Short mmCIF file of C-alpha atoms in Angstrom, two decimals:
data_model
loop_
_atom_site.label_atom_id
_atom_site.label_comp_id
_atom_site.label_asym_id
_atom_site.label_seq_id
_atom_site.Cartn_x
_atom_site.Cartn_y
_atom_site.Cartn_z
CA LYS S 52 117.73 192.20 126.10
CA LEU S 53 116.06 189.95 128.67
CA LEU S 54 119.36 188.18 129.26
CA THR S 55 121.22 191.44 129.84
CA ILE S 56 118.45 192.77 132.11
CA SER S 57 118.50 189.56 134.16
CA ILE S 58 122.30 189.82 134.57
CA ILE S 59 121.98 193.44 135.71
CA SER S 60 119.21 192.52 138.20
CA VAL S 61 121.10 189.54 139.63
CA MET S 62 124.35 191.51 139.91
CA LEU S 63 122.76 194.54 141.57
CA ILE S 64 120.93 192.39 144.12
CA GLY S 65 124.01 190.22 144.65
CA SER S 66 126.21 193.27 145.23
CA ILE S 67 123.76 194.77 147.73
CA SER S 68 123.46 191.41 149.50
CA SER S 69 127.20 190.84 149.85
CA SER S 70 127.75 194.48 150.88
CA SER S 71 125.04 194.27 153.57
CA VAL S 72 126.57 191.10 155.02
CA SER S 73 129.99 192.79 155.11
CA ALA S 74 128.48 195.85 156.80
CA LEU S 75 126.72 193.77 159.47
CA VAL S 76 129.89 191.82 160.20
CA ASP S 77 131.79 195.12 160.42
CA VAL S 78 129.31 196.42 163.01
CA ALA S 79 129.72 193.26 165.10
CA LYS S 80 133.51 193.35 164.99
CA LYS S 81 133.63 196.92 166.26
CA LEU S 82 131.11 196.56 169.11
CA GLU S 83 132.92 195.01 172.05
CA TYR S 84 130.54 192.82 174.04
CA ASP S 85 129.69 189.14 174.37
CA VAL S 86 126.08 188.83 175.51
CA SER S 87 123.03 191.08 175.30
CA VAL S 88 120.15 190.86 177.78
CA GLN S 89 117.00 192.75 176.83
CA GLN S 90 114.78 193.83 179.70
CA GLY S 91 112.05 191.49 180.93
CA SER S 92 109.11 191.49 183.32
CA ASP S 93 111.12 191.58 186.58
CA PRO S 94 113.74 194.36 186.32
CA GLU S 95 114.97 194.13 189.92
CA ARG S 96 115.56 190.39 189.75
CA ILE S 97 117.25 190.68 186.35
CA ALA S 98 119.59 193.43 187.60
CA SER S 99 120.47 191.41 190.71
CA ILE S 100 121.20 188.20 188.79
CA ILE S 101 123.40 189.98 186.26
CA SER S 102 125.39 191.91 188.87
CA ASN S 103 126.05 188.73 190.88
CA ASN S 104 126.80 186.38 188.00
CA ARG S 105 130.32 184.97 188.33
CA TYR S 106 130.89 184.83 184.56
CA VAL S 107 130.27 188.56 184.04
CA LYS S 108 133.36 190.71 183.61
CA GLU S 109 131.66 194.05 182.92
CA VAL S 110 128.08 195.30 182.83
CA MET S 111 126.97 198.23 180.70
CA GLU S 112 123.41 199.46 181.04
CA SER S 113 121.71 200.93 177.99
CA PHE S 114 118.49 202.96 177.71
CA ASP S 115 117.16 202.97 174.14
CA TYR S 116 114.05 204.96 173.21
CA GLU S 117 113.19 205.29 169.52
CA ASP S 118 110.12 207.48 169.79
CA ALA S 119 111.61 210.58 171.37
CA GLY S 120 110.22 213.79 169.92
CA VAL S 121 111.94 217.09 169.20
CA ILE S 122 109.98 220.27 169.79
CA GLY S 123 109.55 222.13 166.51
CA SER S 124 110.15 219.07 164.34
CA GLN S 125 108.14 216.06 163.18
CA GLU S 126 111.27 213.90 163.32
CA LYS S 127 111.41 211.03 165.81
CA ILE S 128 114.86 210.35 167.18
CA ASN S 129 116.43 207.46 169.03
CA ILE S 130 117.79 208.43 172.41
CA LYS S 131 120.49 206.12 173.73
CA ALA S 132 121.48 206.84 177.32
CA ILE S 133 124.84 205.34 178.19
CA ASP S 134 127.72 205.42 180.65
CA PRO S 135 130.14 207.56 178.58
CA TYR S 136 133.24 206.09 180.23
CA LYS S 137 132.32 202.49 179.35
CA TYR S 138 130.64 203.18 176.02
CA LYS S 139 133.59 205.12 174.63
CA ASP S 140 135.79 202.03 174.58
CA SER S 141 133.10 199.48 173.71
CA ASN S 142 131.86 201.13 170.50
CA GLY S 143 134.53 201.35 167.82
CA TYR S 144 132.01 201.47 164.99
CA PHE S 145 131.04 205.15 165.00
CA ASP S 146 133.23 207.65 163.13
CA TYR S 147 134.16 210.74 165.14
CA GLU S 148 136.21 213.83 164.46
CA ASN S 149 136.60 214.61 168.17
CA LYS S 150 135.78 211.42 170.08
CA ASP S 151 137.55 212.27 173.36
CA GLU S 152 135.93 215.69 173.56
CA ILE S 153 132.44 214.29 172.92
CA TYR S 154 132.62 211.69 175.68
CA GLN S 155 134.30 214.09 178.09
CA LYS S 156 131.37 216.49 177.71
CA LEU S 157 128.83 213.65 177.98
CA GLU S 158 130.36 212.71 181.35
CA SER S 159 129.60 216.16 182.78
CA ASP S 160 126.48 217.03 184.78
CA GLU S 161 125.26 219.37 182.05
CA LYS S 162 122.43 218.55 179.65
CA ASN S 163 124.52 217.57 176.66
CA ILE S 164 123.68 215.41 173.66
CA ALA S 165 125.74 214.03 170.77
CA LEU S 166 123.75 213.66 167.54
CA SER S 167 124.34 211.30 164.67
CA SER S 168 125.20 213.18 161.48
CA SER S 169 122.02 211.83 159.83
CA ILE S 170 119.77 213.30 162.53
CA ALA S 171 121.75 216.56 162.68
CA ARG S 172 121.08 217.08 158.95
CA LYS S 173 117.39 216.22 159.27
CA LEU S 174 116.98 218.64 162.17
CA ASN S 175 119.23 221.22 160.49
CA LYS S 176 121.30 221.50 163.66
CA LYS S 177 125.00 221.93 164.36
CA ILE S 178 127.36 221.79 167.32
CA GLY S 179 126.49 224.49 169.84
CA ASP S 180 122.76 224.55 168.98
CA THR S 181 120.11 223.34 171.40
CA ILE S 182 117.14 221.01 170.97
CA THR S 183 114.21 220.34 173.29
CA ILE S 184 113.57 216.62 173.68
CA LYS S 185 110.14 215.24 174.50
CA LEU S 186 110.21 211.81 176.13
CA ASN S 187 108.05 209.98 178.67
CA PHE S 188 105.65 213.00 178.80
CA LYS S 189 108.48 215.29 179.89
CA GLU S 190 110.55 217.92 178.10
CA ALA S 191 114.17 218.98 178.53
CA GLU S 192 116.50 221.25 176.56
CA TYR S 193 119.87 219.78 175.55
CA LYS S 194 122.97 221.35 174.04
CA ILE S 195 124.53 219.62 171.02
CA ILE S 196 128.19 219.01 171.93
CA GLY S 197 129.15 216.72 169.08
CA VAL S 198 128.14 215.15 165.79
CA TYR S 199 129.37 211.75 164.60
CA ASN S 200 128.66 209.25 161.84
CA ALA S 201 126.61 206.33 163.19
CA LYS S 202 126.61 204.70 159.72
CA LEU S 203 124.21 201.72 159.67
CA TYR S 204 123.76 201.46 163.43
CA ASN S 205 119.98 201.70 163.90
CA ASN S 206 119.79 203.16 160.37
CA GLY S 207 121.97 206.06 161.47
CA ASN S 208 119.47 207.24 164.08
CA VAL S 209 121.19 207.00 167.48
CA ASN S 210 121.84 209.97 169.73
CA LEU S 211 123.80 209.81 172.96
CA ILE S 212 123.11 211.29 176.38
CA ASN S 213 124.30 210.40 179.88
CA ILE S 214 122.39 207.80 181.92
CA GLU S 215 122.11 210.27 184.79
CA ASN S 216 120.30 212.73 182.51
CA ILE S 217 117.65 210.27 181.36
CA GLU S 218 116.94 209.35 184.97
CA ARG S 219 116.81 212.96 186.15
CA ASP S 220 115.11 214.69 183.21
CA PHE S 221 112.74 211.98 182.00
CA ASN S 222 112.19 209.88 185.13
CA ILE S 223 113.41 206.69 183.45
CA SER S 224 115.45 204.39 185.67
CA VAL S 225 115.01 200.91 184.17
CA PRO S 226 117.49 199.96 181.42
CA THR S 227 116.10 198.52 178.19
CA GLU S 228 119.19 196.37 177.73
CA TYR S 229 122.28 195.08 179.51
CA VAL S 230 125.40 194.66 177.38
CA LEU S 231 127.81 192.24 179.01
CA LYS S 232 131.45 191.31 178.63
CA ALA S 233 132.29 187.76 179.72
CA LYS S 234 135.31 186.61 181.71
CA ASN S 235 135.93 183.43 179.73
CA GLY S 236 133.98 183.62 176.49
CA SER S 237 130.26 183.99 175.85
CA ASN S 238 129.11 180.34 176.07
CA GLU S 239 129.34 179.87 179.84
CA LEU S 240 127.80 183.27 180.52
CA TYR S 241 125.01 182.64 178.02
CA LYS S 242 124.13 179.23 179.48
CA SER S 243 124.27 180.56 183.04
CA LEU S 244 121.93 183.47 182.30
CA GLN S 245 119.54 181.24 180.36
CA GLU S 246 119.12 179.16 183.50
CA GLU S 247 119.05 181.95 186.10
CA LEU S 248 116.73 184.29 184.18
CA LYS S 249 114.00 181.73 183.51
CA GLY S 250 110.57 183.20 184.11
CA THR S 251 111.71 186.83 183.74
CA MET S 252 110.93 187.06 179.98
CA ALA S 253 114.38 188.58 179.46
CA LYS S 254 115.78 187.95 175.97
CA ILE S 255 119.35 186.67 176.07
CA ARG S 256 121.49 186.56 172.94
CA THR S 257 125.17 186.30 172.14
CA LYS S 258 126.75 188.78 169.76
CA ASP S 259 127.24 186.05 167.16
CA GLU S 260 123.56 185.13 167.41
CA ILE S 261 122.49 188.73 166.85
CA VAL S 262 124.73 189.00 163.80
CA ARG S 263 123.30 185.79 162.34
CA GLU S 264 119.73 187.01 162.91
CA ASN S 265 120.44 190.33 161.20
CA ILE S 266 122.13 188.62 158.24
CA ASP S 267 119.28 186.10 157.91
CA ASN S 268 116.67 188.88 158.01
CA ASN S 269 118.51 190.83 155.31
CA ARG S 270 118.97 187.75 153.16
CA ALA S 271 115.29 186.82 153.46
CA PHE S 272 114.32 190.17 151.98
CA LEU S 273 117.01 190.06 149.30
CA MET S 274 116.09 186.49 148.35
CA ILE S 275 112.62 187.71 147.41
CA LEU S 276 114.19 190.25 145.07
CA LEU S 277 116.63 187.65 143.77
CA PHE S 278 113.70 185.32 142.99
CA PHE S 279 112.22 187.88 140.61
CA ALA S 280 115.63 188.48 139.04
CA LEU S 281 116.11 184.74 138.47
CA ALA S 282 112.58 184.51 137.08
CA THR S 283 113.62 187.17 134.55
CA ALA S 284 116.69 185.07 133.74
CA VAL S 285 114.53 181.97 133.16
CA LEU S 286 112.19 183.93 130.89
CA GLY S 287 115.23 185.28 129.10
CA SER S 288 116.55 181.75 128.55
CA VAL S 289 113.20 180.59 127.18
CA GLY S 290 113.12 183.63 124.91
CA ILE S 291 116.65 182.92 123.71
CA LEU S 292 115.80 179.29 122.94
CA ASN S 293 112.78 180.45 120.97
CA ASN S 294 114.85 183.07 119.09
CA ILE S 295 117.54 180.55 118.22
CA TRP S 296 114.94 178.08 116.99
CA VAL S 297 113.08 180.68 114.89
CA SER S 298 116.38 181.97 113.52
CA PHE S 299 117.35 178.44 112.52
CA ILE S 300 114.03 177.83 110.73
CA GLN S 301 114.31 181.14 108.88
CA ARG S 302 117.91 180.35 107.83
CA LYS S 303 117.54 176.69 106.92
CA LYS S 304 117.91 177.49 103.20
CA ASP S 305 120.99 179.63 103.96
CA PHE S 306 122.54 176.73 105.85
CA ALA S 307 121.64 174.39 102.97
CA VAL S 308 123.31 176.72 100.46
CA VAL S 309 126.45 176.92 102.60
CA ALA S 310 126.40 173.13 102.96
CA SER S 311 126.12 172.73 99.17
CA LEU S 312 129.30 174.76 98.86
CA GLY S 313 131.18 172.32 101.05
CA MET S 314 130.38 173.10 104.71
CA SER S 315 129.28 170.08 106.70
CA ASN S 316 126.13 169.95 108.83
CA GLU S 317 128.43 169.82 111.84
CA GLY S 318 129.89 173.13 110.68
CA ASN S 319 126.41 174.64 110.53
CA GLY S 320 125.76 173.38 114.05
CA LEU S 321 129.01 174.89 115.29
CA THR S 322 127.97 178.20 113.72
CA VAL S 323 124.78 178.15 115.82
CA LEU S 324 126.81 177.24 118.92
CA LEU S 325 129.31 180.02 118.23
CA GLU S 326 126.45 182.52 117.90
CA GLY S 327 125.14 181.42 121.30
CA ILE S 328 128.59 181.73 122.89
CA ILE S 329 129.14 185.20 121.42
CA THR S 330 125.67 186.23 122.65
CA SER S 331 126.50 185.05 126.20
CA ILE S 332 129.85 186.90 126.16
CA LEU S 333 128.26 190.13 124.92
CA ALA S 334 125.38 189.86 127.42
CA SER S 335 127.83 189.24 130.30
CA ALA S 336 130.07 192.12 129.22
CA ILE S 337 127.24 194.61 128.70
CA GLY S 338 125.40 193.43 131.82
CA GLY S 339 128.61 193.66 133.86
CA VAL S 340 129.40 197.20 132.74
CA VAL S 341 125.82 198.44 133.24
CA SER S 342 125.46 196.74 136.64
CA TYR S 343 128.82 198.24 137.74
CA ILE S 344 127.50 201.68 136.81
CA ALA S 345 124.20 200.85 138.58
CA VAL S 346 126.12 200.00 141.76
CA LYS S 347 127.87 203.38 141.60
CA ILE S 348 124.52 205.12 141.09
CA SER S 349 122.96 203.17 144.00
CA ASN S 350 125.70 204.52 146.28
CA ASN S 351 124.72 208.07 145.34
CA LEU S 352 121.03 207.25 145.86
CA PHE S 353 121.74 205.89 149.34
CA LYS S 354 123.62 209.10 150.15
CA LEU S 355 120.67 211.18 148.94
CA MET S 356 118.42 209.11 151.24
CA ASP S 357 120.86 209.85 154.09
CA ILE S 358 121.86 206.19 154.41
CA ASP S 359 125.55 205.49 154.92
CA PHE S 360 125.62 202.14 153.15
CA PRO S 361 128.52 201.60 150.72
CA VAL S 362 127.69 199.06 148.00
CA TYR S 363 130.57 197.25 146.30
CA PHE S 364 130.40 195.48 142.96
CA ASP S 365 130.51 191.72 143.54
CA PHE S 366 133.04 190.48 140.97
CA LYS S 367 132.75 186.90 142.22
CA SER S 368 128.99 186.89 141.58
CA HIS S 369 129.58 188.33 138.12
CA PHE S 370 131.97 185.50 137.31
CA PHE S 371 129.50 182.82 138.42
CA THR S 372 126.57 184.55 136.70
CA SER S 373 128.53 184.79 133.47
CA ALA S 374 129.48 181.10 133.75
CA ILE S 375 125.82 180.14 134.23
CA ILE S 376 124.75 182.27 131.28
CA PHE S 377 127.46 180.62 129.16
CA VAL S 378 126.22 177.13 130.09
CA VAL S 379 122.59 178.13 129.45
CA MET S 380 123.46 179.44 125.99
CA VAL S 381 125.35 176.25 125.12
CA LEU S 382 122.47 174.08 126.32
CA THR S 383 119.86 176.10 124.42
CA SER S 384 121.97 175.78 121.26
CA LEU S 385 122.22 171.96 121.47
CA PRO S 386 118.67 171.17 120.19
CA VAL S 387 119.25 173.40 117.17
CA MET S 388 122.65 171.78 116.57
CA LEU S 389 121.04 168.32 116.57
CA LYS S 390 118.34 169.50 114.18
CA GLY S 391 120.97 171.07 111.94
CA SER S 392 122.97 167.85 111.80
CA LYS S 393 119.99 166.23 110.05
CA LEU S 394 119.55 169.04 107.52
CA SER S 395 118.85 167.77 103.98
CA ILE S 396 120.36 169.92 101.23
CA ALA S 397 118.15 168.39 98.52
CA GLU S 398 114.98 168.90 100.58
CA GLU S 399 115.73 172.52 101.39
CA LEU S 400 116.83 173.49 97.87
CA ARG S 401 114.36 171.44 95.81
CA TYR S 402 112.30 174.52 94.83
CA GLU S 403 115.27 176.86 94.35
#
């Protein structure tokens, strides 16, 4: 049981880990930029340096505020103010049913907002409804002109308005981030900005660096879970060794009887080894089937929690886990095989 449970734990964590890495890489591939510059202590100098940098091909300002309130709801939403014309082509990650219409309406002078499907469900709102946003001690009513699937981007909580609206309605004029496209790759631009923005406390990162950080952060958390799963596997192996040993002691007379009928001690040892191999195969098969079902159930649980995170069963991890279990079972059977090779028929049957 411990062996099967450990396989299920390792497989479930391994599947979530590999799926999260794939999801993060997918986000990066579909967001078209090279370098991100998060706002620092000298906004005017930062804006001037970026706009005059010879390695910059395109600048896209972004205003991200995660603590925006909605009148009549306890939900906090992330407001992302963007240039609709530029953002439309730079973000290929979101799923839309009417992408062109959404960005066309965001470009207008009206107070329009596009909600992520996750937030729309939590607020119980649909296209055509209005919401009153509270941000920077100001309030403004916005019309919902579109709903889209933001998937894992900011945990599905990202809602778009026009930059002009955030400046006019909420008196916010300083971007929280600059997203840059480079003329000739990210390295020259990154090095140039690192030098020019010294002393501004601006945080400069390439897209590849951001992806690595996100993957490392996810793996750090999952490694903690994996540690406990592996600890279960170790305990399971110790338990199996103990069970095999106890089983051998209890069956010594049986082995002696079989040996008296013509089976060699080596044959008895091979019987123990075969039992271990069959146990590993059954544990891998049962653990694989149950963990596959668990992955399917986890997908439904994520949907219930309003998280668009597809988890895929990691067949490669199952193969390696099964191989390790097989080796462990063979190794735990070896001491019993050695003991069995020294079994004395006369000693075991002297009182029979």
